[in-house]
mmCIF file of C-alpha atoms in Angstrom:
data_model
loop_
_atom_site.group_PDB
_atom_site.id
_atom_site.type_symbol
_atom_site.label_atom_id
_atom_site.label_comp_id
_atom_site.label_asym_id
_atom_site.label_seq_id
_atom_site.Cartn_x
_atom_site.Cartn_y
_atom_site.Cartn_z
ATOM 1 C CA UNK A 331 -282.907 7.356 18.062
ATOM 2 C CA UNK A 332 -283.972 11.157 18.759
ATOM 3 C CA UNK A 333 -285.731 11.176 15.426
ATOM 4 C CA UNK A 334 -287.579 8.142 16.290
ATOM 5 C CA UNK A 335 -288.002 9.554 18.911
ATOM 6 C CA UNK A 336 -289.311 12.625 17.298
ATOM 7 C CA UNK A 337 -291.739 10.885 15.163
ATOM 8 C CA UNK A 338 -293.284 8.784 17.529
ATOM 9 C CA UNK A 339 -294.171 12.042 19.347
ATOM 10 C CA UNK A 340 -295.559 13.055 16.251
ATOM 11 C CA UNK A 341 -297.346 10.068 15.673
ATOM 12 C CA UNK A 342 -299.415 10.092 19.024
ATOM 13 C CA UNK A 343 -300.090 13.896 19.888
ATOM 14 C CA UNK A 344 -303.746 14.579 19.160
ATOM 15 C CA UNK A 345 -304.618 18.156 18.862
ATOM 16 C CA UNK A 346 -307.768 19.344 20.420
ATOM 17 C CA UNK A 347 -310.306 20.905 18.235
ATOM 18 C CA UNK A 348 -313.359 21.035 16.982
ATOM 19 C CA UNK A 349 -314.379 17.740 14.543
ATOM 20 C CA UNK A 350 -317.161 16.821 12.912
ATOM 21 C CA UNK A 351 -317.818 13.285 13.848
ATOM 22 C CA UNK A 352 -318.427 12.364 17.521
ATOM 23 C CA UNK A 353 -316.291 11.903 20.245
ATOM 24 C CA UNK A 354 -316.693 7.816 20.378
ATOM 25 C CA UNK A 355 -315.959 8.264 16.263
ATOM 26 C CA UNK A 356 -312.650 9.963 16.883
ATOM 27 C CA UNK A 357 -311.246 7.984 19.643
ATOM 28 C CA UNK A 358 -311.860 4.949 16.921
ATOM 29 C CA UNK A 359 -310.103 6.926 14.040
ATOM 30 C CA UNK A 360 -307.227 9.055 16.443
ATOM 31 C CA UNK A 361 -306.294 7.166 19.133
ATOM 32 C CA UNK A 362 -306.849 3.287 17.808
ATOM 33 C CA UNK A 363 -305.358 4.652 14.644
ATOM 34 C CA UNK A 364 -302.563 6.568 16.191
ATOM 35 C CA UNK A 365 -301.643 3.742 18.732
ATOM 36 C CA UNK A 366 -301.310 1.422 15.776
ATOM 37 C CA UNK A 367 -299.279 3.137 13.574
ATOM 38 C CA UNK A 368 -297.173 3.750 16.948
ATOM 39 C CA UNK A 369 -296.684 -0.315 17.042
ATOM 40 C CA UNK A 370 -295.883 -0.084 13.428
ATOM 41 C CA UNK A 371 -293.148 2.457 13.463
ATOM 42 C CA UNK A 372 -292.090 0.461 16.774
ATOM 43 C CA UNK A 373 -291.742 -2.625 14.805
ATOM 44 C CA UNK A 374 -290.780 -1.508 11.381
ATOM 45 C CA UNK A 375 -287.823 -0.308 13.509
ATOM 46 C CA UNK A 376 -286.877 -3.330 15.161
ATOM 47 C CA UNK A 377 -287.822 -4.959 11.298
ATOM 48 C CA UNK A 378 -284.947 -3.318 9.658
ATOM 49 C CA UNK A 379 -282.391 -2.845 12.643
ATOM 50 C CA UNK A 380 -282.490 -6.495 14.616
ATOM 51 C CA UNK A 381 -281.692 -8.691 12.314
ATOM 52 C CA UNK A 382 -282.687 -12.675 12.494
ATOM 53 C CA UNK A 383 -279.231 -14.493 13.475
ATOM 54 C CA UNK A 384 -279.070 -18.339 13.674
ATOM 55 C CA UNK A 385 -276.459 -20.328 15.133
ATOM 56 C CA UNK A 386 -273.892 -21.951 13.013
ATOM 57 C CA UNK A 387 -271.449 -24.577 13.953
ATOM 58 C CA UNK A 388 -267.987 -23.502 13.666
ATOM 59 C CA UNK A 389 -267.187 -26.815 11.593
ATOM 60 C CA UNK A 390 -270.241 -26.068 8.771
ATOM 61 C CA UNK A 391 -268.648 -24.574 5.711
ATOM 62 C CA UNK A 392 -271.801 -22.478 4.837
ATOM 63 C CA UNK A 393 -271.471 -19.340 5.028
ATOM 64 C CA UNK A 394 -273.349 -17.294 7.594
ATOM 65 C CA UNK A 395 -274.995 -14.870 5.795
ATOM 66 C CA UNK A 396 -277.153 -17.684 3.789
ATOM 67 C CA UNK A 397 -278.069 -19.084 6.559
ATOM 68 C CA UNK A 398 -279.404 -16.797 8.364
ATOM 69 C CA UNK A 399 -281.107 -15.538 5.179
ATOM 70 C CA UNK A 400 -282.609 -18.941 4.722
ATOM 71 C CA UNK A 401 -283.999 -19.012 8.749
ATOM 72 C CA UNK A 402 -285.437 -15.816 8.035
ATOM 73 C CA UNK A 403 -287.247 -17.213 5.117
ATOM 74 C CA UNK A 404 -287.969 -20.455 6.359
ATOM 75 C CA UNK A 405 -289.174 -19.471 9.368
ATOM 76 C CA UNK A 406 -288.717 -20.659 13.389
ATOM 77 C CA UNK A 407 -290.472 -23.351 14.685
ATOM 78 C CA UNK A 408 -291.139 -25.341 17.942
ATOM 79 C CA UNK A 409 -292.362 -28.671 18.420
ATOM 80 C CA UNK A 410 -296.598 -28.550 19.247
ATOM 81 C CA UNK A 411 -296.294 -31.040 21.796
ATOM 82 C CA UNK A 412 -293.665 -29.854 23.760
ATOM 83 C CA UNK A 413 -295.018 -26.318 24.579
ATOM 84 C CA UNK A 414 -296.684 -27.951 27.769
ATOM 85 C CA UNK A 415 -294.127 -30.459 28.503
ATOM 86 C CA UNK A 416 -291.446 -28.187 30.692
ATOM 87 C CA UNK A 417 -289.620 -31.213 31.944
ATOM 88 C CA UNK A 418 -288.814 -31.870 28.606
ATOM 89 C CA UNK A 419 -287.793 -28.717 27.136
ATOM 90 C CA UNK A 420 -285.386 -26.167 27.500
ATOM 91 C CA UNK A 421 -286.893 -23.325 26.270
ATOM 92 C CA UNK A 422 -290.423 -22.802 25.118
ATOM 93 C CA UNK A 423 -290.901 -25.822 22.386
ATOM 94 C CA UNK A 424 -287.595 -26.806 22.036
ATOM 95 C CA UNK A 425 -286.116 -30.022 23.118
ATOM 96 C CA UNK A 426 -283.137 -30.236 25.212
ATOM 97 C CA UNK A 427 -281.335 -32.678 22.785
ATOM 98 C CA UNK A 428 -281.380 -31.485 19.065
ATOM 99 C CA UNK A 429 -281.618 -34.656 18.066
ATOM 100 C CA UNK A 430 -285.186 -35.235 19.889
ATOM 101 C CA UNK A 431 -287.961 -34.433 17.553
ATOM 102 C CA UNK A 432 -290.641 -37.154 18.442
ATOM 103 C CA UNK A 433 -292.729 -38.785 20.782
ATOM 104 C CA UNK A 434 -293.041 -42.841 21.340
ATOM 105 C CA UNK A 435 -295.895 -44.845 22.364
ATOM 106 C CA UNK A 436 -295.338 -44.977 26.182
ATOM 107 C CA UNK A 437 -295.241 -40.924 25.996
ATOM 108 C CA UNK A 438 -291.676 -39.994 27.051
ATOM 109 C CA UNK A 439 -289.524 -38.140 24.022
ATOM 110 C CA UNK A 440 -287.559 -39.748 21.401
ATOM 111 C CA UNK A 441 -285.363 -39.104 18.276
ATOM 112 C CA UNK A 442 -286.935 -40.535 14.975
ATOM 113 C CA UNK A 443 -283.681 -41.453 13.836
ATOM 114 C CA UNK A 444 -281.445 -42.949 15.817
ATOM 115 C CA UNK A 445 -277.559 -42.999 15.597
ATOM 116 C CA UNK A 446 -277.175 -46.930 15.173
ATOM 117 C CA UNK A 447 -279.401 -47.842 12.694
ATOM 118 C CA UNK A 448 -280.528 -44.776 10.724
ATOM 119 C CA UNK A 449 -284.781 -45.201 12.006
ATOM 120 C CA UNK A 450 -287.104 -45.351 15.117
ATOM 121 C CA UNK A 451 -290.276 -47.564 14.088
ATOM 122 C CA UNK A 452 -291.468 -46.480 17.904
ATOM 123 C CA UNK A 453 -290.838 -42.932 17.522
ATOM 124 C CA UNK A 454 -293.390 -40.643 16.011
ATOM 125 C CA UNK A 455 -292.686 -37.085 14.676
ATOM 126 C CA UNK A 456 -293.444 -34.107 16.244
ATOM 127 C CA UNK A 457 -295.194 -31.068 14.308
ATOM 128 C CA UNK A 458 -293.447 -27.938 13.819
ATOM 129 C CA UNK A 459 -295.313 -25.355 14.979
ATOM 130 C CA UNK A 460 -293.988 -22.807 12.654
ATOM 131 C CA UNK A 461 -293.476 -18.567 13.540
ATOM 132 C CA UNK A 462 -293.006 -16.436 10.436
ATOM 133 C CA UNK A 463 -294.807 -13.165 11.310
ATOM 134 C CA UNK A 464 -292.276 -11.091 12.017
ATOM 135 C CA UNK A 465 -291.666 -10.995 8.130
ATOM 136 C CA UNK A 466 -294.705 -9.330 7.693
ATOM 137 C CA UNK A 467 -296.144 -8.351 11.126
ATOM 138 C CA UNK A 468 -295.056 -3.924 10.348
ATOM 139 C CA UNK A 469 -296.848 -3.727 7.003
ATOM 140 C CA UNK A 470 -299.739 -5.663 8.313
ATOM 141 C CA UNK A 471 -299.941 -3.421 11.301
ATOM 142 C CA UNK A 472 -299.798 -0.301 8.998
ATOM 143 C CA UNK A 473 -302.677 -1.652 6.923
ATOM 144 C CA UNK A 474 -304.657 -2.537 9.842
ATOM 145 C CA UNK A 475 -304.303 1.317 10.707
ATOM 146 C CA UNK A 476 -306.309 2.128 7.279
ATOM 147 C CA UNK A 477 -309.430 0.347 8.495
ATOM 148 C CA UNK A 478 -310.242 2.493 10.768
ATOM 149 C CA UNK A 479 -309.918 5.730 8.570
ATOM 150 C CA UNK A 480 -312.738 4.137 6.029
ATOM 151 C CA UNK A 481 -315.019 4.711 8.420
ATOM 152 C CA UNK A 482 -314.603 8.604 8.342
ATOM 153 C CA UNK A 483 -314.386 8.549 5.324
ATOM 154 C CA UNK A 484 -317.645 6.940 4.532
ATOM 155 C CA UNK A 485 -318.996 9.745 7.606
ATOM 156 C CA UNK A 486 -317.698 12.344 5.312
ATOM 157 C CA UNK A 487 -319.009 11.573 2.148
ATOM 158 C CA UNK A 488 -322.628 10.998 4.205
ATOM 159 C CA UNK A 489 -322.266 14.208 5.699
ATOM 160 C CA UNK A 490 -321.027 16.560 3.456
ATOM 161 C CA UNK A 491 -323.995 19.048 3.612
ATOM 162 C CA UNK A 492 -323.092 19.310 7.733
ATOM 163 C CA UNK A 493 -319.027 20.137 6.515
ATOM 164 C CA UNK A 494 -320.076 22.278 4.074
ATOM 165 C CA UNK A 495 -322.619 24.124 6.728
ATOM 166 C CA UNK A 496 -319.916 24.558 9.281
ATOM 167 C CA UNK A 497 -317.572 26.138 6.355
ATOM 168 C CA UNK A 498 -320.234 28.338 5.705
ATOM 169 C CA UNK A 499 -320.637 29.418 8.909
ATOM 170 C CA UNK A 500 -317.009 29.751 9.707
ATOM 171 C CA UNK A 501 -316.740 31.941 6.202
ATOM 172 C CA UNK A 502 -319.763 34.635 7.643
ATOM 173 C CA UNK A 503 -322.619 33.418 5.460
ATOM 174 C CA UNK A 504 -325.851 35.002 5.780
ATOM 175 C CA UNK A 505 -328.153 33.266 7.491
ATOM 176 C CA UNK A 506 -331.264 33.619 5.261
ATOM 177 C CA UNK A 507 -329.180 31.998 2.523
ATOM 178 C CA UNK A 508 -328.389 29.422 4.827
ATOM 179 C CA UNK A 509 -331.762 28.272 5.965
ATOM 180 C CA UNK A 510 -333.124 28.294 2.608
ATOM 181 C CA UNK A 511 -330.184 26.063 1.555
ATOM 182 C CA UNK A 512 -329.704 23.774 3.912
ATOM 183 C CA UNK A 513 -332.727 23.515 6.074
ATOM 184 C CA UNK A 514 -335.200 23.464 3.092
ATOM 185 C CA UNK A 515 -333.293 21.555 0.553
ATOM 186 C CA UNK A 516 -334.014 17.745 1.711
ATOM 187 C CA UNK A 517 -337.478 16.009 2.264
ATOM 188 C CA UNK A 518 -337.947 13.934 5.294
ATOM 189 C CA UNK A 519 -337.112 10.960 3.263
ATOM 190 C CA UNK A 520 -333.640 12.082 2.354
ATOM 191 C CA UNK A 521 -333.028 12.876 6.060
ATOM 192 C CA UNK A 522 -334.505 9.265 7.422
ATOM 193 C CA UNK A 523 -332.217 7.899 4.911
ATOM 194 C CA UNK A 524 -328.912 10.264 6.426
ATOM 195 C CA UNK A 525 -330.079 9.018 10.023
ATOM 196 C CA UNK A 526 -329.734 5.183 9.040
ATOM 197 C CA UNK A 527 -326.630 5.759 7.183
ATOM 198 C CA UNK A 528 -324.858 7.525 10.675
ATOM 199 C CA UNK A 529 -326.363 4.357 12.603
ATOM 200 C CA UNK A 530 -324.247 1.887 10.113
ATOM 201 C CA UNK A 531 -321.312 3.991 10.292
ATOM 202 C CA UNK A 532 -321.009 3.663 14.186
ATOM 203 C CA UNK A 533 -321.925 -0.526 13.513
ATOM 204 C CA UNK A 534 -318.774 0.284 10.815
ATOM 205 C CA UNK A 535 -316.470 1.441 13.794
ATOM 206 C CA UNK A 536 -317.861 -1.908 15.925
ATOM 207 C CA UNK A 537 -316.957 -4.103 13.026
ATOM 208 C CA UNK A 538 -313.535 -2.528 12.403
ATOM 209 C CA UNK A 539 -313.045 -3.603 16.179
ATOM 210 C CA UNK A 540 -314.101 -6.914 16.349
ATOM 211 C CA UNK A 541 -312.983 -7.489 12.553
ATOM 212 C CA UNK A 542 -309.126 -6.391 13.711
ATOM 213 C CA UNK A 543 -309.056 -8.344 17.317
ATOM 214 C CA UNK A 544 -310.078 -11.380 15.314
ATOM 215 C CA UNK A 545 -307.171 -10.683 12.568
ATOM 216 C CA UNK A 546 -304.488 -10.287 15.496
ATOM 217 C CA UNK A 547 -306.129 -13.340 17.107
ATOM 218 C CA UNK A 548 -305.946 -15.515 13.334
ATOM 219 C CA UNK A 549 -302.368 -14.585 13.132
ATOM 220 C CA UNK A 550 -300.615 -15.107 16.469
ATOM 221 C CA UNK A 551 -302.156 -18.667 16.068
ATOM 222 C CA UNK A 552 -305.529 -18.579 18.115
ATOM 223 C CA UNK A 553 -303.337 -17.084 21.302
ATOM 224 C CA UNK A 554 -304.300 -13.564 21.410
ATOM 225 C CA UNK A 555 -307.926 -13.334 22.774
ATOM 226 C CA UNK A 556 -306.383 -15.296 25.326
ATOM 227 C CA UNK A 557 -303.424 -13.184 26.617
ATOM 228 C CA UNK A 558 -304.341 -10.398 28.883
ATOM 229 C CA UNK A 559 -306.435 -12.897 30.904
ATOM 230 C CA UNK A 560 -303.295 -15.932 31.001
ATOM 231 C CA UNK A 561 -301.034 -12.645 31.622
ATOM 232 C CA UNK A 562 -302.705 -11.687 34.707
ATOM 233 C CA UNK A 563 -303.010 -15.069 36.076
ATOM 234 C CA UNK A 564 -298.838 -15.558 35.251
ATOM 235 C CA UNK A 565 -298.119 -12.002 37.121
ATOM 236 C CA UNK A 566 -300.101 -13.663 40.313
ATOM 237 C CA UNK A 567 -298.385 -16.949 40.164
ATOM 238 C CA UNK A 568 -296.054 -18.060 42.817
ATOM 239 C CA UNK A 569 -292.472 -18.943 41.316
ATOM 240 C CA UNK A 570 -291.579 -21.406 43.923
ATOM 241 C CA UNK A 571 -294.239 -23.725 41.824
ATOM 242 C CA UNK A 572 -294.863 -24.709 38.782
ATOM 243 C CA UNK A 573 -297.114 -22.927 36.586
ATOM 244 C CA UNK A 574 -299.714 -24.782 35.401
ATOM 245 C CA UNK A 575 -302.359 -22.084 34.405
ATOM 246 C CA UNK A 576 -300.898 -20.506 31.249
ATOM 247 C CA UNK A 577 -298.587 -23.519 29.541
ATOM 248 C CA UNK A 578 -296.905 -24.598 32.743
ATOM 249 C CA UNK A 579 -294.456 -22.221 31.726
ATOM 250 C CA UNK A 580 -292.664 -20.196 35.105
ATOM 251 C CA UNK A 581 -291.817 -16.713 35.034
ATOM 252 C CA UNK A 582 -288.481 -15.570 33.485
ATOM 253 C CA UNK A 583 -285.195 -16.390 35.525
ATOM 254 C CA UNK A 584 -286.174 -19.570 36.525
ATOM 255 C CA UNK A 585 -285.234 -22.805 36.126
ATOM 256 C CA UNK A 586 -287.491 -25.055 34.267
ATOM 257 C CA UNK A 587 -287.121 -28.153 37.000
ATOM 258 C CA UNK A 588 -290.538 -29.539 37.880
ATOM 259 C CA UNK A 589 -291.212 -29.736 41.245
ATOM 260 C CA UNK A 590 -294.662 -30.521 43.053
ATOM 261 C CA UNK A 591 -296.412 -28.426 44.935
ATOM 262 C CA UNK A 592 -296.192 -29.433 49.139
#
């Protein structure tokens, strides 16, 4: 843990110093950057040292290991309609009876096959609302990371006469040399031309943005540009009622028993 520890200290110290793009520039490319690859070691970690277990009856003559090789693979899943129904759930999409997995006509929960005679013609199945990203969620954090060094890197290759001036300076060059060469060298044209290349690289940094919030969004299934607001609303809610505001769900360490507000 200390050299996680280490490089995640690492990983987020920004040294202050003088840069050539602009302050808005490098909080985009530093600290977004940084904070992201942060959440990527963070979860790379937790990739390779918490392992997926699933529960195996003691009577099953598979062996463990496969199966919790084939959950990983396969996936978890909840049932769609029961992630509002709290009455009829134990935990977050799950149904208190294993063998539930549908709904009938009248509305109330049912099990598509039944013990006595094999089918349920008044039962319909549930979807599986499927989770699989945490087989994929570190490397698609790290890659998110490289968006917003293209950027820069775009900045660079637009500006290279204003690095190379600031080397020259650094180096002692003599000025004479250095106004003929870089303050004579480009026609107003070329400079125009600079100017609306820098604009498009800032509208770069602005797409990165919205381009990665609507990624994160895609892949936690639609529930992400959503969260900080139902998150503030759950830290305000009152635990002696129901939730209804964000999924009906209560706050952890209580009961899931439905009771009406007085």
């Amino acid at each position: 843990m200390s050299l996680f520890a280490t490089n995640l200290k690492r990983i987020l110290i920004i040294k202050f110093k003088h840069r050539h793009d602009s302050l808005s520039d490098q909080y985009n490319r530093l600290f977004v950057m940084k904070m992201i690859l942060a959440c990527t070691l963070i979860s790379g970690l937790n990739w390779f040292k918490d392992p997926l277990n699933c529960i195996v009856p003691a009577i099953s003559s598979i062996d463990t290991s496969f199966v919790t090789t084939a959950c990983w693979i396969q996936g978890l899943y909840v049932y769609k309609e029961l992630i509002n129904r709290t009455v009829d759930s134990s935990y977050y999409g799950i149904s208190k009876d294993i063998d539930i997995d549908g709904i009938s006509r009248t509305g109330s929960v049912c099990a598509t096959i039944e013990k006595v005679s094999n089918n349920s013609t008044d039962c319909v199945a549930m979807e599986k609302f499927f989770f699989s990203q945490y087989q994929w969620i570190p490397f698609f954090l790290a890659a998110i990371s490289l968006l917003y060094y293209i950027p820069y890197l775009v900045f660079l290759s637009v500006n290279s006469d204003l690095v190379s001036l600031n080397k020259s300076l650094n180096n002692g060059q003599d000025s004479k040399w250095i106004a003929i060469y870089y303050f004579k060298k480009h026609n107003a044209c070329t400079m125009f031309f600079k100017v609306i290349l820098n604009l498009s690289i800032k509208i770069l940094y602005v797409a990165t943005n919205i381009g990665t919030f609507a990624l994160f969004d895609y892949i936690l299934n639609g529930s992400f540009r959503y969260f900080g607001y139902k998150w503030i609303i759950w830290a305000k809610s009152n635990d002696n009622n129901i939730y209804k505001e964000v999924n009906n769900f209560r706050k952890p360490g209580k009961s899931f028993i439905y009771k009406k507000k007085n």
